[in-house]
Amino acid sequence: MGPLSRDAWAQRLGAFRASPSAFMAGPEGEDLGRNLLGDLRSEKLSEQTKVSLLALSLEYPAQLWPDVSAAEVAATSLLDTLVLLPPRPSALRRPLLLAATTALAAGGALGPTSGASCRLLPLLLGLASGSDLGRGFVPASEQRPLQATACECLRELESCKPGLLRGSLGLLRGLLGQEGPVQPLSLLLALVLRNTLVLQSRVGAGLGGLLTDKVSPTGGGPWDWTLVEKGDGRLQPQAPSWPAAEEGEGERSLTAREHSPEEARELRAAVIQLLDTSYLLTPVAQAQLLWLLGWALRGLQGQPPALFKPQLVRLLGTAQMTLLHAVLALKAAFGEALFTAQDEALLLRRLTLAAQHPALPLPTHLFYLHCLLSFPENWPLGPEGEEAAPLLLGPQLCRGLLPSLLHDPMALLARLHLLCLLCAEDEEEEKGQLPSPRHYLEELLAGLRQQAALDEGPRALATVCFQASYLVTRCLAGQPIVLTPLIHGLAQLYRVRPMLASHFVDFLDQVDSELREPLKVVLRQEVVSRLGRDEALCWHLKMLAKVADGDAQSATLNFLQAAAAHCTNWDLQQGLLRVCRALLRAGVRGGLVDLLQVLARQLEDPDGRDHARLYYILLAHLAGPKLGVALGPSLAPPALASSLVAENQGFVAALMVQEAPALVRLSVGSHGVKGPLPVLKLQPEALEPIYSLEVRFHVEGQLYAPLEAVHVPCLCPGRPARPLFLPLQPRCPAPARLDVHALYTTSTGLTCHAHLPPLFVNFADLFLPFPQPPEGAGLGFFEELWDSCLPEGAESRVWCSLGPQGLEGLVSRHLEPFVVVAQPPTSYYVAIHLPPNSKLLLRLEAALADGVPVALRTDDWAVLPLAGDYLRGLAAAL
């Protein structure tokens, strides 16, 4: 099969991107990668289309090349295509390099036995070094972009195989001092240097002459896969991160060795060279470079952290968040060896003042607050890993960062976190000072509870209130002076708004027992104190099912006995029984026996009476431990030996919509041209008897208005079914794909849904005739339509081949409803209306034996290629 056209590739790529897995499982998925590689060499496709194909291979390499052999074949083909490009400038060289690199890296084919790897590595190193590869391979105008792309590809390969390029350290270092792209070379050299230091330390070897040896990129190659194969490929991430405690001691000591004086001097010179050029990099690249170098030199004897000091002088005043993040990562790595107490105070003050700026966007504001909360101190107090505010960050400095009810919820919680850390430090209120942080915290929590207690208030206010309460309990768990008013405040909130019972249940599940137990006591007291009918009875029962235990049995049972008279619907009865179940598990007996007997007789719902009778039987016949096991969660799936269990599972299955194989088929019938809208005629066919069939259609994008579902009462196999008519409402005259879903009931009573094969709306399915002009006025009507198309529209000519039936047979078979003027057998004028408001006009005249020239006009230029493809399709169908 020849190469696909641009439109065919556009349609195929669109279908693939919509659902890659579904497309690869279809009939076209198997040959997608092979067709892509073959069409990259086709001269019929434009470079723009080929770039789109390469972009797909960069985004979905795992789907296109799923195994090592496929990745190897793909990389080899891409390199062959690259070599065959003409010497003129081309937009394909850089995407081809990236695609070949991605195929090898993502497919796991990169290795010493890979032929494509042995071709790609010298090519990339030669391009990165700016060498002349001969045959005009690199036009002068593309040399610098290709050099940058080659560096990016080498960096990707070095990331996948750490230590792969350590033999090129001297070459890369020499390139950095020449004219070339500074940023890609700097990042590549820093990554290779970092990986080399780690891997050489693992095997107990030094750098030797790696920093000074310059290898010819066209020679045997500086590739030594020995350490690459021994290494596990898992090094620390290449992005700034802190605190430093996340690194294990094993990783920390990888570079804790001493190099020879010559090695130390060359290493120091290479680091200084990279740092001196860092100001030419973008902020993100600078941050990555600083992190790579800092992590590589951490603990390395003979390399003082003072090498970074000139950069810190420049970066301590930066307004770039990425650079500030890198500075904090360096501080976490080196601490007081690089940052003095004055530097630390300056950083804290900068972060505090920046976080108070009123014009900051929310993400930036949260970033500064996160930096304050995770600030890496030189000499932190307390055990390692314990959360605490920085020592130099006192209440006076943070006064502008106190949370307020007017703040965004995320900013409020972050500020509250900082306030809680300050409260943990402020154990004793200072005399003569402004209100302490603890006093401000209590007022803030009270304000949040007042907002959450508002009748018909937004649910988000209650959510923020409970999030803030949980944050306080986590940070101040050991301070009863804070937790006691919090517990009473939450109890008061429940008293005012019991409909927040679900929030309280979730809150109790999250907090520690230090707060959970006293909070359960006060909430139980709030619930049982409300005897008699209450509009919030369902919420009280929900809360009581969570907090009920063996304490205060009489008050709890009195509440349940009073509430039983008001539990008239199924929900309330189930809530009441859940409380009884909780009391059973807590070991309550006494008055619970009488209550269960009453419920077994008086509950209106038979299911509720059965549950009450079951609980009574369990209570009367099982001791405490066995009762707890019987009411606890089952450790194994229930067997179907019991008819009650089987019946219950069957009942659940009957109520659920189940996914099932499609029991119905849909086919597109003949095209009808009556009415104001195009109508798709569908013919259903059932494989088994189905009932209440509902067929739903969906069109991706905005091509068509939403389509209505089609309903069929009954379908039986072997019986002719009435056709279904689906009105189409195109927003533009274009073909479309319809995703089809069916919802139906089987003869066993189950409700099922199934995905049916997609249906395709062809261009001809949208054809509608114009109103018939008066007799004899057809030619004038057509000429008026013909003249109205220009100058806004478009015009073209197409040669349409004819079969044995000639022009008359072609028109009668495909175009007869749209003929306005007919002079058989040699001339026809055709007018087609394309919804919503376009027209297509055809002049078929001067027919010959083998074909007829067709003149086309339309008022919508986008219709022209569709019309041309339609007419050529008619000729092919003959």
Short mmCIF file of N, CA and C in Angstrom, two decimals, residues 31-155:
data_model
loop_
_atom_site.label_atom_id
_atom_site.label_comp_id
_atom_site.label_asym_id
_atom_site.label_seq_id
_atom_site.Cartn_x
_atom_site.Cartn_y
_atom_site.Cartn_z
N ASP A 31 -0.10 -1.68 12.25
CA ASP A 31 0.80 -1.16 11.22
C ASP A 31 1.12 0.32 11.40
N LEU A 32 0.68 0.93 12.51
CA LEU A 32 0.86 2.37 12.66
C LEU A 32 2.35 2.74 12.66
N GLY A 33 3.15 2.07 13.50
CA GLY A 33 4.57 2.41 13.57
C GLY A 33 5.28 2.16 12.26
N ARG A 34 4.99 1.04 11.60
CA ARG A 34 5.65 0.74 10.32
C ARG A 34 5.26 1.76 9.25
N ASN A 35 3.98 2.11 9.18
CA ASN A 35 3.55 3.11 8.20
C ASN A 35 4.18 4.47 8.48
N LEU A 36 4.31 4.80 9.77
CA LEU A 36 4.90 6.09 10.14
C LEU A 36 6.35 6.16 9.66
N LEU A 37 7.12 5.11 9.92
CA LEU A 37 8.51 5.11 9.50
C LEU A 37 8.64 5.14 7.99
N GLY A 38 7.77 4.43 7.28
CA GLY A 38 7.85 4.42 5.83
C GLY A 38 7.46 5.74 5.20
N ASP A 39 6.42 6.39 5.73
CA ASP A 39 5.95 7.64 5.13
C ASP A 39 6.87 8.81 5.44
N LEU A 40 7.78 8.67 6.40
CA LEU A 40 8.74 9.75 6.65
C LEU A 40 9.67 9.95 5.46
N ARG A 41 9.81 8.94 4.61
CA ARG A 41 10.66 9.06 3.42
C ARG A 41 9.86 9.39 2.16
N SER A 42 8.56 9.50 2.29
CA SER A 42 7.72 9.79 1.12
C SER A 42 7.87 11.25 0.72
N GLU A 43 8.01 11.48 -0.56
CA GLU A 43 8.11 12.85 -1.07
C GLU A 43 6.75 13.49 -1.26
N LYS A 44 5.67 12.73 -1.10
CA LYS A 44 4.34 13.28 -1.28
C LYS A 44 3.84 14.02 -0.04
N LEU A 45 4.45 13.76 1.11
CA LEU A 45 4.05 14.42 2.34
C LEU A 45 4.94 15.64 2.58
N SER A 46 4.33 16.70 3.08
CA SER A 46 5.09 17.92 3.38
C SER A 46 5.90 17.72 4.65
N GLU A 47 6.88 18.59 4.85
CA GLU A 47 7.70 18.51 6.06
C GLU A 47 6.85 18.76 7.31
N GLN A 48 5.85 19.61 7.19
CA GLN A 48 5.00 19.88 8.35
C GLN A 48 4.27 18.62 8.79
N THR A 49 3.78 17.83 7.82
CA THR A 49 3.10 16.58 8.16
C THR A 49 4.09 15.59 8.79
N LYS A 50 5.31 15.53 8.26
CA LYS A 50 6.31 14.62 8.81
C LYS A 50 6.70 15.02 10.22
N VAL A 51 6.77 16.33 10.47
CA VAL A 51 7.07 16.78 11.83
C VAL A 51 5.96 16.34 12.79
N SER A 52 4.70 16.36 12.31
CA SER A 52 3.60 15.88 13.15
C SER A 52 3.75 14.40 13.46
N LEU A 53 4.20 13.62 12.48
CA LEU A 53 4.41 12.19 12.71
C LEU A 53 5.52 11.97 13.74
N LEU A 54 6.60 12.74 13.62
CA LEU A 54 7.70 12.60 14.59
C LEU A 54 7.28 13.05 15.98
N ALA A 55 6.42 14.06 16.04
CA ALA A 55 5.92 14.50 17.35
C ALA A 55 5.14 13.38 18.02
N LEU A 56 4.40 12.60 17.23
CA LEU A 56 3.67 11.47 17.80
C LEU A 56 4.63 10.44 18.38
N SER A 57 5.74 10.18 17.66
CA SER A 57 6.70 9.20 18.16
C SER A 57 7.40 9.69 19.42
N LEU A 58 7.50 11.00 19.60
CA LEU A 58 8.10 11.53 20.82
C LEU A 58 7.13 11.45 22.00
N GLU A 59 5.83 11.58 21.74
CA GLU A 59 4.85 11.57 22.81
C GLU A 59 4.47 10.15 23.23
N TYR A 60 4.43 9.21 22.30
CA TYR A 60 3.95 7.87 22.60
C TYR A 60 4.95 6.80 22.13
N PRO A 61 6.20 6.85 22.60
CA PRO A 61 7.16 5.84 22.13
C PRO A 61 6.83 4.45 22.64
N ALA A 62 6.29 4.35 23.85
CA ALA A 62 6.00 3.02 24.41
C ALA A 62 4.90 2.31 23.63
N GLN A 63 3.95 3.08 23.08
CA GLN A 63 2.88 2.45 22.30
C GLN A 63 3.35 2.09 20.90
N LEU A 64 4.19 2.94 20.31
CA LEU A 64 4.63 2.67 18.93
C LEU A 64 5.72 1.61 18.89
N TRP A 65 6.64 1.62 19.86
CA TRP A 65 7.74 0.65 19.87
C TRP A 65 7.68 -0.10 21.21
N PRO A 66 6.81 -1.11 21.33
CA PRO A 66 6.54 -1.69 22.66
C PRO A 66 7.63 -2.60 23.19
N ASP A 67 8.59 -3.04 22.37
CA ASP A 67 9.62 -3.94 22.87
C ASP A 67 10.98 -3.50 22.34
N VAL A 68 12.03 -4.20 22.77
CA VAL A 68 13.40 -3.81 22.43
C VAL A 68 13.65 -3.93 20.93
N SER A 69 13.18 -5.00 20.32
CA SER A 69 13.44 -5.19 18.89
C SER A 69 12.74 -4.13 18.06
N ALA A 70 11.50 -3.79 18.42
CA ALA A 70 10.79 -2.74 17.69
C ALA A 70 11.48 -1.39 17.85
N ALA A 71 11.97 -1.09 19.06
CA ALA A 71 12.68 0.17 19.29
C ALA A 71 13.98 0.22 18.48
N GLU A 72 14.68 -0.91 18.40
CA GLU A 72 15.93 -0.96 17.63
C GLU A 72 15.66 -0.71 16.15
N VAL A 73 14.62 -1.37 15.61
CA VAL A 73 14.27 -1.18 14.20
C VAL A 73 13.86 0.26 13.93
N ALA A 74 13.07 0.83 14.84
CA ALA A 74 12.62 2.20 14.66
C ALA A 74 13.79 3.18 14.68
N ALA A 75 14.70 3.03 15.63
CA ALA A 75 15.85 3.94 15.71
C ALA A 75 16.73 3.82 14.46
N THR A 76 16.92 2.59 13.98
CA THR A 76 17.72 2.41 12.77
C THR A 76 17.06 3.08 11.57
N SER A 77 15.76 2.92 11.43
CA SER A 77 15.05 3.54 10.31
C SER A 77 15.10 5.06 10.40
N LEU A 78 14.95 5.61 11.61
CA LEU A 78 15.00 7.07 11.78
C LEU A 78 16.38 7.61 11.44
N LEU A 79 17.44 6.90 11.82
CA LEU A 79 18.79 7.34 11.48
C LEU A 79 19.04 7.25 9.97
N ASP A 80 18.51 6.21 9.33
CA ASP A 80 18.64 6.12 7.87
C ASP A 80 17.94 7.28 7.19
N THR A 81 16.76 7.62 7.68
CA THR A 81 16.03 8.76 7.12
C THR A 81 16.81 10.05 7.31
N LEU A 82 17.45 10.20 8.46
CA LEU A 82 18.25 11.40 8.73
C LEU A 82 19.42 11.51 7.76
N VAL A 83 20.09 10.40 7.50
CA VAL A 83 21.25 10.41 6.61
C VAL A 83 20.83 10.71 5.17
N LEU A 84 19.62 10.28 4.78
CA LEU A 84 19.17 10.47 3.40
C LEU A 84 18.61 11.86 3.12
N LEU A 85 18.53 12.71 4.14
CA LEU A 85 18.00 14.06 3.90
C LEU A 85 18.93 14.82 2.97
N PRO A 86 18.39 15.63 2.06
CA PRO A 86 19.24 16.44 1.18
C PRO A 86 20.03 17.47 1.98
N PRO A 87 21.14 18.00 1.43
CA PRO A 87 22.00 18.91 2.20
C PRO A 87 21.40 20.28 2.46
N ARG A 88 20.23 20.57 1.90
CA ARG A 88 19.62 21.88 2.15
C ARG A 88 19.00 21.91 3.56
N PRO A 89 18.73 23.12 4.09
CA PRO A 89 18.12 23.21 5.42
C PRO A 89 16.78 22.47 5.46
N SER A 90 16.52 21.81 6.57
CA SER A 90 15.30 21.01 6.71
C SER A 90 14.83 21.08 8.15
N ALA A 91 13.51 21.08 8.31
CA ALA A 91 12.93 21.09 9.66
C ALA A 91 12.86 19.71 10.28
N LEU A 92 13.39 18.69 9.60
CA LEU A 92 13.27 17.31 10.07
C LEU A 92 14.49 16.82 10.86
N ARG A 93 15.64 17.49 10.74
CA ARG A 93 16.85 16.94 11.36
C ARG A 93 16.73 16.87 12.88
N ARG A 94 16.30 17.95 13.51
CA ARG A 94 16.21 17.94 14.96
C ARG A 94 15.14 16.96 15.47
N PRO A 95 13.92 16.95 14.88
CA PRO A 95 12.95 15.94 15.34
C PRO A 95 13.42 14.51 15.11
N LEU A 96 14.16 14.25 14.03
CA LEU A 96 14.65 12.90 13.79
C LEU A 96 15.67 12.49 14.86
N LEU A 97 16.56 13.40 15.22
CA LEU A 97 17.51 13.09 16.29
C LEU A 97 16.79 12.79 17.61
N LEU A 98 15.81 13.64 17.93
CA LEU A 98 15.07 13.43 19.17
C LEU A 98 14.27 12.13 19.14
N ALA A 99 13.68 11.82 17.98
CA ALA A 99 12.88 10.60 17.88
C ALA A 99 13.75 9.36 18.00
N ALA A 100 14.92 9.35 17.36
CA ALA A 100 15.81 8.19 17.47
C ALA A 100 16.28 8.01 18.91
N THR A 101 16.63 9.10 19.58
CA THR A 101 17.06 9.02 20.98
C THR A 101 15.94 8.50 21.86
N THR A 102 14.72 9.01 21.64
CA THR A 102 13.58 8.59 22.46
C THR A 102 13.26 7.12 22.25
N ALA A 103 13.35 6.65 20.99
CA ALA A 103 13.05 5.25 20.72
C ALA A 103 14.01 4.33 21.46
N LEU A 104 15.31 4.65 21.45
CA LEU A 104 16.29 3.81 22.15
C LEU A 104 16.11 3.88 23.66
N ALA A 105 15.88 5.09 24.18
CA ALA A 105 15.78 5.24 25.63
C ALA A 105 14.49 4.63 26.17
N ALA A 106 13.36 4.93 25.53
CA ALA A 106 12.09 4.44 26.03
C ALA A 106 11.90 2.96 25.77
N GLY A 107 12.46 2.45 24.68
CA GLY A 107 12.30 1.04 24.37
C GLY A 107 13.29 0.13 25.04
N GLY A 108 14.25 0.67 25.81
CA GLY A 108 15.22 -0.16 26.50
C GLY A 108 16.25 -0.79 25.57
N ALA A 109 16.43 -0.21 24.38
CA ALA A 109 17.36 -0.79 23.41
C ALA A 109 18.76 -0.21 23.52
N LEU A 110 18.97 0.79 24.37
CA LEU A 110 20.27 1.43 24.47
C LEU A 110 21.25 0.48 25.15
N GLY A 111 22.34 0.13 24.45
CA GLY A 111 23.31 -0.79 25.01
C GLY A 111 24.44 -1.07 24.04
N PRO A 112 25.47 -1.77 24.48
CA PRO A 112 26.64 -2.01 23.63
C PRO A 112 26.35 -2.94 22.46
N THR A 113 25.30 -3.76 22.56
CA THR A 113 24.98 -4.69 21.47
C THR A 113 24.02 -4.10 20.45
N SER A 114 23.60 -2.87 20.66
CA SER A 114 22.63 -2.23 19.77
C SER A 114 23.37 -1.51 18.64
N GLY A 115 23.05 -1.90 17.40
CA GLY A 115 23.65 -1.22 16.25
C GLY A 115 23.23 0.22 16.15
N ALA A 116 21.97 0.49 16.45
CA ALA A 116 21.50 1.88 16.40
C ALA A 116 22.20 2.73 17.45
N SER A 117 22.45 2.17 18.64
CA SER A 117 23.17 2.92 19.67
C SER A 117 24.59 3.24 19.21
N CYS A 118 25.25 2.28 18.59
CA CYS A 118 26.62 2.52 18.12
C CYS A 118 26.67 3.54 16.98
N ARG A 119 25.59 3.71 16.26
CA ARG A 119 25.53 4.76 15.23
C ARG A 119 25.15 6.11 15.83
N LEU A 120 24.22 6.09 16.78
CA LEU A 120 23.68 7.36 17.29
C LEU A 120 24.68 8.08 18.18
N LEU A 121 25.37 7.37 19.06
CA LEU A 121 26.25 8.04 20.02
C LEU A 121 27.37 8.83 19.34
N PRO A 122 28.14 8.26 18.39
CA PRO A 122 29.16 9.09 17.72
C PRO A 122 28.55 10.25 16.94
N LEU A 123 27.38 10.02 16.35
CA LEU A 123 26.73 11.10 15.61
C LEU A 123 26.37 12.26 16.53
N LEU A 124 25.80 11.94 17.69
CA LEU A 124 25.41 13.00 18.62
C LEU A 124 26.64 13.72 19.16
N LEU A 125 27.69 12.98 19.51
CA LEU A 125 28.88 13.63 20.04
C LEU A 125 29.57 14.48 18.98
N GLY A 126 29.55 14.02 17.73
CA GLY A 126 30.11 14.83 16.65
C GLY A 126 29.33 16.10 16.42
N LEU A 127 27.98 16.01 16.46
CA LEU A 127 27.16 17.22 16.31
C LEU A 127 27.36 18.16 17.49
N ALA A 128 27.44 17.61 18.70
CA ALA A 128 27.62 18.46 19.88
C ALA A 128 28.96 19.18 19.85
N SER A 129 29.97 18.55 19.29
CA SER A 129 31.29 19.18 19.23
C SER A 129 31.44 20.09 18.02
N GLY A 130 30.44 20.15 17.15
CA GLY A 130 30.52 21.02 15.97
C GLY A 130 31.46 20.50 14.92
N SER A 131 31.74 19.20 14.90
CA SER A 131 32.67 18.63 13.92
C SER A 131 32.02 18.56 12.54
N ASP A 132 32.82 18.56 11.52
CA ASP A 132 32.36 18.42 10.14
C ASP A 132 32.19 16.94 9.85
N LEU A 133 30.94 16.52 9.67
CA LEU A 133 30.65 15.12 9.43
C LEU A 133 30.67 14.75 7.96
N GLY A 134 30.97 15.73 7.09
CA GLY A 134 31.09 15.44 5.66
C GLY A 134 29.77 15.43 4.94
N ARG A 135 29.81 15.45 3.62
CA ARG A 135 28.67 15.37 2.71
C ARG A 135 27.64 16.46 2.97
N GLY A 136 28.08 17.56 3.52
CA GLY A 136 27.12 18.64 3.79
C GLY A 136 26.02 18.22 4.74
N PHE A 137 26.36 17.35 5.71
CA PHE A 137 25.34 16.80 6.59
C PHE A 137 24.64 17.89 7.40
N VAL A 138 25.41 18.89 7.83
CA VAL A 138 24.85 19.95 8.67
C VAL A 138 24.97 21.27 7.93
N PRO A 139 23.90 21.82 7.35
CA PRO A 139 23.99 23.15 6.75
C PRO A 139 24.40 24.18 7.79
N ALA A 140 25.04 25.22 7.31
CA ALA A 140 25.57 26.24 8.24
C ALA A 140 24.46 26.86 9.08
N SER A 141 23.29 27.05 8.50
CA SER A 141 22.20 27.70 9.23
C SER A 141 21.63 26.82 10.34
N GLU A 142 21.87 25.51 10.28
CA GLU A 142 21.33 24.60 11.28
C GLU A 142 22.36 24.10 12.27
N GLN A 143 23.61 24.54 12.15
CA GLN A 143 24.66 23.96 12.97
C GLN A 143 24.43 24.22 14.45
N ARG A 144 24.12 25.45 14.82
CA ARG A 144 23.95 25.76 16.24
C ARG A 144 22.69 25.10 16.82
N PRO A 145 21.51 25.16 16.15
CA PRO A 145 20.35 24.42 16.70
C PRO A 145 20.59 22.92 16.82
N LEU A 146 21.28 22.33 15.82
CA LEU A 146 21.55 20.90 15.89
C LEU A 146 22.53 20.58 17.02
N GLN A 147 23.47 21.47 17.25
CA GLN A 147 24.42 21.26 18.35
C GLN A 147 23.68 21.25 19.69
N ALA A 148 22.73 22.18 19.85
CA ALA A 148 21.95 22.22 21.09
C ALA A 148 21.08 20.97 21.23
N THR A 149 20.46 20.53 20.12
CA THR A 149 19.62 19.33 20.17
C THR A 149 20.45 18.10 20.50
N ALA A 150 21.66 18.00 19.91
CA ALA A 150 22.52 16.86 20.22
C ALA A 150 22.90 16.83 21.70
N CYS A 151 23.14 17.98 22.30
CA CYS A 151 23.45 18.02 23.73
C CYS A 151 22.25 17.54 24.55
N GLU A 152 21.05 17.95 24.15
CA GLU A 152 19.87 17.50 24.87
C GLU A 152 19.71 15.99 24.75
N CYS A 153 19.96 15.45 23.57
CA CYS A 153 19.85 14.00 23.38
C CYS A 153 20.89 13.25 24.22
N LEU A 154 22.11 13.77 24.24
CA LEU A 154 23.16 13.13 25.06
C LEU A 154 22.80 13.20 26.54
N ARG A 155 22.20 14.30 26.96
CA ARG A 155 21.80 14.41 28.36
C ARG A 155 20.72 13.38 28.71
#
